[in-house]
Short mmCIF file of C-alpha atoms and ligand atoms in Angstrom, two decimals:
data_model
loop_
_atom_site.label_atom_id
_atom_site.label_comp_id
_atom_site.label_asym_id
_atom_site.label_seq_id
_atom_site.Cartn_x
_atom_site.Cartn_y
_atom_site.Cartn_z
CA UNK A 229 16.57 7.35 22.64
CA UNK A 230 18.84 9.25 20.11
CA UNK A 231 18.38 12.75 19.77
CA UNK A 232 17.14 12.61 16.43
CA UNK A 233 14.31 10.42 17.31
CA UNK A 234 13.36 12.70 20.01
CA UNK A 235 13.13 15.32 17.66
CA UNK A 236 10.93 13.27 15.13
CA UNK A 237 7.88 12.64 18.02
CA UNK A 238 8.14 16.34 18.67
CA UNK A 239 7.34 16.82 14.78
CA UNK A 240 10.68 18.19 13.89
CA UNK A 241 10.79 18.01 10.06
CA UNK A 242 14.56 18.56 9.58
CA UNK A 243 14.95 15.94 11.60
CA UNK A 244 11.66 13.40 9.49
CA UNK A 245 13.96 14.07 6.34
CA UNK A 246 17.42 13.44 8.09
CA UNK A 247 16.17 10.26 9.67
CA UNK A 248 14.45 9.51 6.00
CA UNK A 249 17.78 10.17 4.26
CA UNK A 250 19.63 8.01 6.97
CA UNK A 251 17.08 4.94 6.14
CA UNK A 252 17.58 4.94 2.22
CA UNK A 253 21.42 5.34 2.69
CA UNK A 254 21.47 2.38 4.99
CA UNK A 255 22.43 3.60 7.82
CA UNK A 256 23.28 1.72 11.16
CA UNK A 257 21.80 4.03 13.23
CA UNK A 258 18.61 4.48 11.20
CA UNK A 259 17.44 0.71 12.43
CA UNK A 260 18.65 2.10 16.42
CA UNK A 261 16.23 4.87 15.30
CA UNK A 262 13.12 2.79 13.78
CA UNK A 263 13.54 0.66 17.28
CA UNK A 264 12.91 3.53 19.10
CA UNK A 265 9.86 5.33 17.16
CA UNK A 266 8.35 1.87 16.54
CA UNK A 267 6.47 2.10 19.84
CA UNK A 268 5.07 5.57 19.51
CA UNK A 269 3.25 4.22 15.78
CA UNK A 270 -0.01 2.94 14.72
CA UNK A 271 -2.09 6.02 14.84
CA UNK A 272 -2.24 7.09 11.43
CA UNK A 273 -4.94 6.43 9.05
CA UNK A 274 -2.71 5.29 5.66
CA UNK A 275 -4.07 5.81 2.10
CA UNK A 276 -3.09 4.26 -1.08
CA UNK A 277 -3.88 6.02 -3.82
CA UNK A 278 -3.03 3.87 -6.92
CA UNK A 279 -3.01 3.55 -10.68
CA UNK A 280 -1.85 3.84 -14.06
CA UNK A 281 0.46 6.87 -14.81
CA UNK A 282 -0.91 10.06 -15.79
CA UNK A 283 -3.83 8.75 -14.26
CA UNK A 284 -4.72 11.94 -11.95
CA UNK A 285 -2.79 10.69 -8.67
CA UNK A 286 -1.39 13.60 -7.86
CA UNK A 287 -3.76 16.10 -8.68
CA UNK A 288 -6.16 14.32 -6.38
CA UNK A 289 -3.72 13.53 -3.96
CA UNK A 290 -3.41 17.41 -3.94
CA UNK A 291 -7.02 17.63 -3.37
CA UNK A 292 -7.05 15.50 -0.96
CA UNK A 293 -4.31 16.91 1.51
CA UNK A 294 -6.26 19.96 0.87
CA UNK A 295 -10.05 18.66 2.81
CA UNK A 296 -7.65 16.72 5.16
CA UNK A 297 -6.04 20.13 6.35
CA UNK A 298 -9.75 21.62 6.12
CA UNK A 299 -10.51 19.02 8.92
CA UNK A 300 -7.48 20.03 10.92
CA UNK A 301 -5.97 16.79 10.23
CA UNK A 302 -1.59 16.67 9.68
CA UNK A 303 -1.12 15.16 6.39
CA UNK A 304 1.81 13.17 5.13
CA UNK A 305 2.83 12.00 1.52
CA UNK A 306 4.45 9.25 0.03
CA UNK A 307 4.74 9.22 -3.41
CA UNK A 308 6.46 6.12 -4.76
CA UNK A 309 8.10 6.28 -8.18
CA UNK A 310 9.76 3.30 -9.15
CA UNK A 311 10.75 4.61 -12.91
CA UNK A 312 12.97 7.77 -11.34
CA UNK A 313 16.06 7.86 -10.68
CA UNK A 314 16.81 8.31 -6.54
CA UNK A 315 15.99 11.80 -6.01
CA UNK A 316 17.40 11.55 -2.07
CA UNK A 317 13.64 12.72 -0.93
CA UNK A 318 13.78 15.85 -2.63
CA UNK A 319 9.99 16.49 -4.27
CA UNK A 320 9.58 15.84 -7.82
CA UNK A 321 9.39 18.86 -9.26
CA UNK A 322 6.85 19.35 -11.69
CA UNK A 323 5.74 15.48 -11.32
CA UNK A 324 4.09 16.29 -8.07
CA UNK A 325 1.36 18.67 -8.34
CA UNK A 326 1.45 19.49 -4.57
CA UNK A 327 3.24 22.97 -4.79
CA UNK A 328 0.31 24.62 -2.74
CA UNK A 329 1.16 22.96 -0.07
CA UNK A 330 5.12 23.23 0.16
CA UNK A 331 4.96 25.93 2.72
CA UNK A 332 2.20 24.11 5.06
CA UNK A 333 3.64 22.96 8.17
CA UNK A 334 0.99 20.62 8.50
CA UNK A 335 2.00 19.00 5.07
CA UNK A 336 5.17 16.61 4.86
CA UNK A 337 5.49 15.33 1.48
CA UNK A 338 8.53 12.93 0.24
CA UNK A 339 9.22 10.60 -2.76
CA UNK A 340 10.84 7.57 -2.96
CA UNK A 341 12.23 5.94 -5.84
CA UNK A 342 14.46 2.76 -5.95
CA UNK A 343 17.53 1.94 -6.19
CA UNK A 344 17.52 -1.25 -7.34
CA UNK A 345 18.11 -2.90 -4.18
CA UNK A 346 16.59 -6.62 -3.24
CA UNK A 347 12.52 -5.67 -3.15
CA UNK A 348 13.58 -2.74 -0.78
CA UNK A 349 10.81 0.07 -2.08
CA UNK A 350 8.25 -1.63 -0.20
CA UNK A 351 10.21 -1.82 3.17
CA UNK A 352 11.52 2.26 2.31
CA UNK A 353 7.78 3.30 2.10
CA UNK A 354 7.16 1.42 5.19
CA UNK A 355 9.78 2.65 7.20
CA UNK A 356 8.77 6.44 6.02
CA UNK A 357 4.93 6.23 6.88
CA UNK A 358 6.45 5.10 10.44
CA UNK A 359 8.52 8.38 10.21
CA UNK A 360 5.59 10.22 9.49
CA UNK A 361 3.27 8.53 12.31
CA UNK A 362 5.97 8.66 14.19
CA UNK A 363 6.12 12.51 14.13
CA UNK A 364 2.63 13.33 14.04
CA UNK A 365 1.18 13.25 11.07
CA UNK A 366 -3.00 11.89 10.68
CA UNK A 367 -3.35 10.70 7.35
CA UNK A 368 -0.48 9.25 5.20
CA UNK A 369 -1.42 9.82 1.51
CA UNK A 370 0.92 6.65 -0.27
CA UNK A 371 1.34 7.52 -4.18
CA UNK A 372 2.45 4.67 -6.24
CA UNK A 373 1.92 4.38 -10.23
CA UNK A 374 0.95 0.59 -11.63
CA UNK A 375 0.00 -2.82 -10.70
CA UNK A 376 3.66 -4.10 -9.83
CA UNK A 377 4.12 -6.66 -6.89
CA UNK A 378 5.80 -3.70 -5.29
CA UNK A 379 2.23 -1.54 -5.45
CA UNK A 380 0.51 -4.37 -4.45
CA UNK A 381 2.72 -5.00 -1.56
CA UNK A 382 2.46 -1.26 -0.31
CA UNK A 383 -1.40 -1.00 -1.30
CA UNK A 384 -1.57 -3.63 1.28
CA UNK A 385 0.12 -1.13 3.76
CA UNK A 386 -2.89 1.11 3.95
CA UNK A 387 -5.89 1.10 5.43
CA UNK A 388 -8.07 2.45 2.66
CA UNK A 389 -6.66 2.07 -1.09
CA UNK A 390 -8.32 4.16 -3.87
CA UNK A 391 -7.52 2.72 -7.58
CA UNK A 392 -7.76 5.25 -9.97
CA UNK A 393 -9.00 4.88 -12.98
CA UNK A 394 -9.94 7.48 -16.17
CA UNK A 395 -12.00 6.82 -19.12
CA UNK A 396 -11.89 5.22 -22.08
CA UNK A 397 -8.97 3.07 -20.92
CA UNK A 398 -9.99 -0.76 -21.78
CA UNK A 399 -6.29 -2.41 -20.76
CA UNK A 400 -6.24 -0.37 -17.94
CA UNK A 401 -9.29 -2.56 -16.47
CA UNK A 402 -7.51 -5.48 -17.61
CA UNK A 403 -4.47 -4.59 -15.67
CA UNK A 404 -6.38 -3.89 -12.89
CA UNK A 405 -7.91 -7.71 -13.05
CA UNK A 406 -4.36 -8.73 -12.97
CA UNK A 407 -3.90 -8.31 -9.08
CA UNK A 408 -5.13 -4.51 -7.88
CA UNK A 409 -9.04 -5.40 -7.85
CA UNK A 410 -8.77 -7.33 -4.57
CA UNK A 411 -7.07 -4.85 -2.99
CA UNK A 412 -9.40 -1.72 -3.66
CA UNK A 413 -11.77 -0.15 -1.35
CA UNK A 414 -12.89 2.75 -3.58
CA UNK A 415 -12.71 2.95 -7.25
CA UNK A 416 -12.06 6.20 -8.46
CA UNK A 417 -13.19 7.76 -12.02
CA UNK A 418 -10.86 10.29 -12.86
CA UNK A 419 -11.27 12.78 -15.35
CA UNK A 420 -15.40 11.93 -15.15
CA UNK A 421 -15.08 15.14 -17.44
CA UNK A 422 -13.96 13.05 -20.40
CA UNK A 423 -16.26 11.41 -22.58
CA UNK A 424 -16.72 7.58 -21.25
CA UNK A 425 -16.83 7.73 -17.75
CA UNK A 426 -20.04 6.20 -16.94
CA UNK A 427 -18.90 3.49 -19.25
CA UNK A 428 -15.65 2.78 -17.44
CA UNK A 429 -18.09 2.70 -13.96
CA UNK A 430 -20.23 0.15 -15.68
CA UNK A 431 -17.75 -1.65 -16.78
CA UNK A 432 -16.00 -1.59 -13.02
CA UNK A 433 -19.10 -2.74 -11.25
CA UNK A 434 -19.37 -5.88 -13.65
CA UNK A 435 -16.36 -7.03 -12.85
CA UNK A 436 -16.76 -6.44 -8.78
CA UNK A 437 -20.44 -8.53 -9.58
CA UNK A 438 -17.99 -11.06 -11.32
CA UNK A 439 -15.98 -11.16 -8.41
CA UNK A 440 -18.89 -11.34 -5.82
CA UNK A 441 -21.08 -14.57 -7.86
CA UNK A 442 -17.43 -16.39 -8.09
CA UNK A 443 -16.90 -15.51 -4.58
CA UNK A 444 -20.37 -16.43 -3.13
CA UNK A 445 -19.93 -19.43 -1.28
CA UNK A 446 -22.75 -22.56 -2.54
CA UNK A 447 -24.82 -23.01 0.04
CA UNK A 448 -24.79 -26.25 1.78
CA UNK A 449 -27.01 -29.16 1.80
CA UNK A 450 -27.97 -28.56 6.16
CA UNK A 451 -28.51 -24.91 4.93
CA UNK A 452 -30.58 -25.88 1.84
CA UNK A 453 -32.36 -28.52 3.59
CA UNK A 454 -33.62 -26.18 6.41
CA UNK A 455 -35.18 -23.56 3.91
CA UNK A 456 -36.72 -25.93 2.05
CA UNK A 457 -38.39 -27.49 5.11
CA UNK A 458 -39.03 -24.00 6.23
CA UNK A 459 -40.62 -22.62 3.38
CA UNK A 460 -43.24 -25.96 2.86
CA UNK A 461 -44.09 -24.74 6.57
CA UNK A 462 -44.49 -21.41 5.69
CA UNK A 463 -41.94 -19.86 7.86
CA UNK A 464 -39.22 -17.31 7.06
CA UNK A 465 -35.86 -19.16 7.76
CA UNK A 466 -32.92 -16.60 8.04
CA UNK A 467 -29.45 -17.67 6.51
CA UNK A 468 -26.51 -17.60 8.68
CA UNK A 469 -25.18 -13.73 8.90
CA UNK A 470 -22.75 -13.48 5.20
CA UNK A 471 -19.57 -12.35 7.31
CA UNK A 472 -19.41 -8.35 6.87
CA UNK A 473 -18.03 -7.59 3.16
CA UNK A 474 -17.00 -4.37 1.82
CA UNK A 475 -18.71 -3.12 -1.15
CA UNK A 476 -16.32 -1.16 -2.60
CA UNK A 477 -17.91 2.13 -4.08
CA UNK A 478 -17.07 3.64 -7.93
CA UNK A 479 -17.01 6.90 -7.94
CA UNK A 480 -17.10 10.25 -10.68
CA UNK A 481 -14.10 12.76 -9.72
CA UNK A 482 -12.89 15.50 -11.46
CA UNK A 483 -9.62 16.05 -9.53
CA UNK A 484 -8.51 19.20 -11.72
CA UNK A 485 -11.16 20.72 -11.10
CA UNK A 486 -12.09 19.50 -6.93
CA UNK A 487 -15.76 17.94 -8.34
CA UNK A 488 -16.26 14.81 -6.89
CA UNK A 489 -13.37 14.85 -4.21
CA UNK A 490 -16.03 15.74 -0.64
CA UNK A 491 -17.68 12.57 -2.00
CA UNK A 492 -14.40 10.73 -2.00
CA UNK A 493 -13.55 12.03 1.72
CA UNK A 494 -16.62 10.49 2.54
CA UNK A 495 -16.34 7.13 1.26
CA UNK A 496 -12.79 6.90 2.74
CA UNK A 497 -14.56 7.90 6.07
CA UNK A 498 -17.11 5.28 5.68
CA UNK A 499 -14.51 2.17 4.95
CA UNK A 500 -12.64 3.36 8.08
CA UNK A 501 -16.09 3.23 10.12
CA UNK A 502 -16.39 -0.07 8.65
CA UNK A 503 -13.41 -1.42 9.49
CA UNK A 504 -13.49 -0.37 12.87
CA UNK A 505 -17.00 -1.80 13.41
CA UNK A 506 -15.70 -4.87 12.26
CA UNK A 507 -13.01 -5.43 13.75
CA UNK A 508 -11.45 -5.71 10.38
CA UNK A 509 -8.91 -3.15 10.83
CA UNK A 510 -7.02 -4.62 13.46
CA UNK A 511 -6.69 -8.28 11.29
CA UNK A 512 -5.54 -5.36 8.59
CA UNK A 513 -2.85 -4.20 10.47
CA UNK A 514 -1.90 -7.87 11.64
CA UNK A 515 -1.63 -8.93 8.24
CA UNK A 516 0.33 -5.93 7.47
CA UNK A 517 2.59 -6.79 10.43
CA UNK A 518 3.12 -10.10 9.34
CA UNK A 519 4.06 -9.06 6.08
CA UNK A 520 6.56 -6.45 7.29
CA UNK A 521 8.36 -8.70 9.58
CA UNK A 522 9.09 -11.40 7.00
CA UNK A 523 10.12 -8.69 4.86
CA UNK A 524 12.29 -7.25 7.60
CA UNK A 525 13.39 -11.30 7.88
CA UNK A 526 14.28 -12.02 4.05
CA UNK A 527 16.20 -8.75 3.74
CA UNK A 528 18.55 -9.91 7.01
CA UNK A 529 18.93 -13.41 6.07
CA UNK A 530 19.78 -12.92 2.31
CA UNK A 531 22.57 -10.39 3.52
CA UNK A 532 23.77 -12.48 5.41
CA UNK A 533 23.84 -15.12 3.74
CA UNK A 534 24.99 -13.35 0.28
CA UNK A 535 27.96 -11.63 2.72
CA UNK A 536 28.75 -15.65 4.09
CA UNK A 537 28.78 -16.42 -0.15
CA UNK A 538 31.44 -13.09 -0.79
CA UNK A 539 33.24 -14.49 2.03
CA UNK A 540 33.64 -17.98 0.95
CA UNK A 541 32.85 -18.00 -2.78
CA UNK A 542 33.53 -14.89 -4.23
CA UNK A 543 31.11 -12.13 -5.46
CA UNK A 544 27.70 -13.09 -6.54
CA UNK A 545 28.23 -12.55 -10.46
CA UNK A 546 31.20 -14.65 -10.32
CA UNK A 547 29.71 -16.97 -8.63
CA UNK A 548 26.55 -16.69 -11.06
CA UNK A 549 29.11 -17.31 -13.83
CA UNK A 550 30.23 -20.29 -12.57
CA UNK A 551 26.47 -21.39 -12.67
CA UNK A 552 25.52 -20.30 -15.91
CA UNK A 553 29.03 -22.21 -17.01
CA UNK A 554 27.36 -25.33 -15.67
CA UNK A 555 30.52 -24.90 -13.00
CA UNK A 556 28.19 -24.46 -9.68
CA UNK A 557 25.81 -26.62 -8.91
CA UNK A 558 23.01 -23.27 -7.25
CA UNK A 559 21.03 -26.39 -5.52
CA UNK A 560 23.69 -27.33 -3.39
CA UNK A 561 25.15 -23.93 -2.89
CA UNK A 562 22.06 -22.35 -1.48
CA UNK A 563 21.12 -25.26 0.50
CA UNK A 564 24.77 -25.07 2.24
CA UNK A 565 24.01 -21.26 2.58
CA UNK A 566 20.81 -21.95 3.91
CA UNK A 567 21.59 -24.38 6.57
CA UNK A 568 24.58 -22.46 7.67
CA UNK A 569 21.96 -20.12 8.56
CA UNK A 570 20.08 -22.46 10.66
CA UNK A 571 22.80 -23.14 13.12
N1 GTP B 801 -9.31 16.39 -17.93
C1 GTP B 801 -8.80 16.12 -16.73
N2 GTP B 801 -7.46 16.09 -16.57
C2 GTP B 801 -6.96 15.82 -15.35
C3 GTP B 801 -7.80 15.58 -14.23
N3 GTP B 801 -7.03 15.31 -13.18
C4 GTP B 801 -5.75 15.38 -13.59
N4 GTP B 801 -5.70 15.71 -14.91
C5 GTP B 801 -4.49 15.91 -15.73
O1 GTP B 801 -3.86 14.66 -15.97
C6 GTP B 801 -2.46 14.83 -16.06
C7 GTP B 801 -1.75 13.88 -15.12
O2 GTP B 801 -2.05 14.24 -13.78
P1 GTP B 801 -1.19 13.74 -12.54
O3 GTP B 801 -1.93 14.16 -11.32
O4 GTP B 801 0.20 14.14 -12.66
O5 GTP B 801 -1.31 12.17 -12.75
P2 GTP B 801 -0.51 11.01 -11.98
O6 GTP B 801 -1.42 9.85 -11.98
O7 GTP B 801 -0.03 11.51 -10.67
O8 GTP B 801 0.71 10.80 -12.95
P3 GTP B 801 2.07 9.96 -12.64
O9 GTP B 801 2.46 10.23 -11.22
O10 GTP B 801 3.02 10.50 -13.64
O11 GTP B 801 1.70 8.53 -12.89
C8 GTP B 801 -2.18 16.30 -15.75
O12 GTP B 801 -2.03 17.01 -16.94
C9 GTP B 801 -3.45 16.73 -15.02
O13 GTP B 801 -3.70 18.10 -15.16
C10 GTP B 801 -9.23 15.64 -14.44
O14 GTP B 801 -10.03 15.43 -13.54
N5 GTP B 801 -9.66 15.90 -15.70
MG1 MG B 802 1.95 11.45 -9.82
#
């Protein structure tokens, strides 16, 4: 094990942001280093906390680090910002209300922004939160603004995600119909001091009672036919167990001003107990294995196999000017590519 890596399961945080900084560069010895941590990972409880910008994020993420560290707990932060430019893990400035706790040692906060390479935020923000499991931290507090496939993808990365929400903001339920509502274990109500919020929560749990009638399965004729018989006999027939679903809870915060945010805590605390009761967590973490690997796999194979192209072809956008001149036939090139690949 590199001496770096050493350093990061000792909790070094020079050493966190050097191995960070090594990963977004590319670095050979970054992947020696992510070998080597990999083992010593799995213990932190992840967070997402997503939503539309302006939204409150980081005002509540702020709140939140703050009862983590009441609890004794090490907190990490991720906060993903796919509209900046690379900031090369420096904080935000004034886009991250988290000043407070700069000087915390139990605080280690980086952003991550993209750089336009092949669907590589989601892989960067899941190599970091290793970092930061790696090194110690409890909870890993993820940040990311929107419904993108890239929030989506990293929302699935957590344990517990929290969609925030404010009020008054009609499109912003839509958007969140568009994909983020079946990943979201606790609504959030932001700014519940603004006129509207108890709207925006009524209009929230009609969609999740939407979701649950279109979800409920019909029941089937055996199942139908027992009641019936059952209930001409006077008997109470129980229905087969409904496997263990989440209710996700909708919730009034006022992060600027900390109202709201012990009943937040809570809730978190209760979807962990719930996943650990049901065994849930650990198909959680399987499905978020699976999707890192083939994540891990695309990225390898389309390098390679874009280097094999450079090396035979040329450089992709001549190449892709030789296709959009009707020149290239991009069926037959990518099937060669591919099944070079499967030798
Ligand atoms: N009225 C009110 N304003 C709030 C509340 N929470 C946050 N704000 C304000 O909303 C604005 C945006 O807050 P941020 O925490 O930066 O929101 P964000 O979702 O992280 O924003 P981006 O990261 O830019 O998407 C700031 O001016 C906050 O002071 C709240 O509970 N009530
Ligand atoms: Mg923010």
């Amino acid at each position: 094990m590199s001496s770096l890596s050493k350093k990061v399961l000792e909790g070094d945080v020079r050493s966190a942001s050097r191995l960070m900084r090594n990963i977004d560069d590319g670095a050979e010895s970054a992947t020696q280093d992510l070998r080597a941590l990999f083992p010593k990972t799995g213990r932190a409880y992840i967070i997402g906390i997503t939503g539309s910008p302006g939204a409150g994020k980081s005002t509540l993420t702020d709140r939140l680090i703050a009862a983590f560290r009441k609890q004794g707990k090490k907190v990490g932060v991720i906060a993903v910002d796919p509209t900046s430019p690379f900031t090369g893990g420096a904080i935000l400035g004034d886009r991250i209300r988290m000043q407070d706790h700069a000087t915390d040692p139990g605080v280690f906060i980086r952003s991550l922004a993209t750089r336009g390479n092949l669907g590589g935020l989601s892989r960067a923000t899941g190599d970091c939160i290793r970092v930061m499991d790696a090194m110690g931290q409890d909870v890993i507090l993820v940040e990311t603004v929107g419904v993108g496939q890239d929030e989506i993808d990293i929302a699935q990365m957590a344990h517990t995600t929290l969609v925030v929400t404010v009020p008054g903001m009609g499109d912003d339920i839509q958007a969140i119909k568009a994909g983020i509502l079946e990943v979201a274990d606790v609504f959030v109500v932001n700014k519940a001091d603004l006129d509207g919020a108890d709207r925006t929560v009524r209009e929230l749990r009609m969609m999740l009672e939407l979701r649950h009638a279109v979800k409920a399965p019909p029941m089937d004729h055996d199942a139908h036919h027992r009641m019936v018989r059952a209930k001409a006999e006077g008997r109470h027939e129980e229905t087969a167990p409904a496997p263990q679903e989440w209710e996700p809870p909708i919730l009034k915060v006022v992060a600027a001003k900390d109202q709201g945010v012990d009943a937040l805590v809570k809730a978190v605390e209760d979807h962990q107990a719930f996943l650990d009761k049901t065994g849930q967590r650990k198909e959680k973490e399987r499905a978020r294995a699976a999707m890192q690997f083939v994540a891990l796999l695309r990225e390898r194979l389309l390098r390679s196999a874009l280097e094999r192209l450079e090396r035979e072809r040329g450089r992709l956008d001549e190449v892709a000017g030789r296709i959009a001149d009707r020149q290239a036939d991009p069926y037959a090139l990518a099937e060669e590519l591919a099944s070079q690949l499967r030798e």
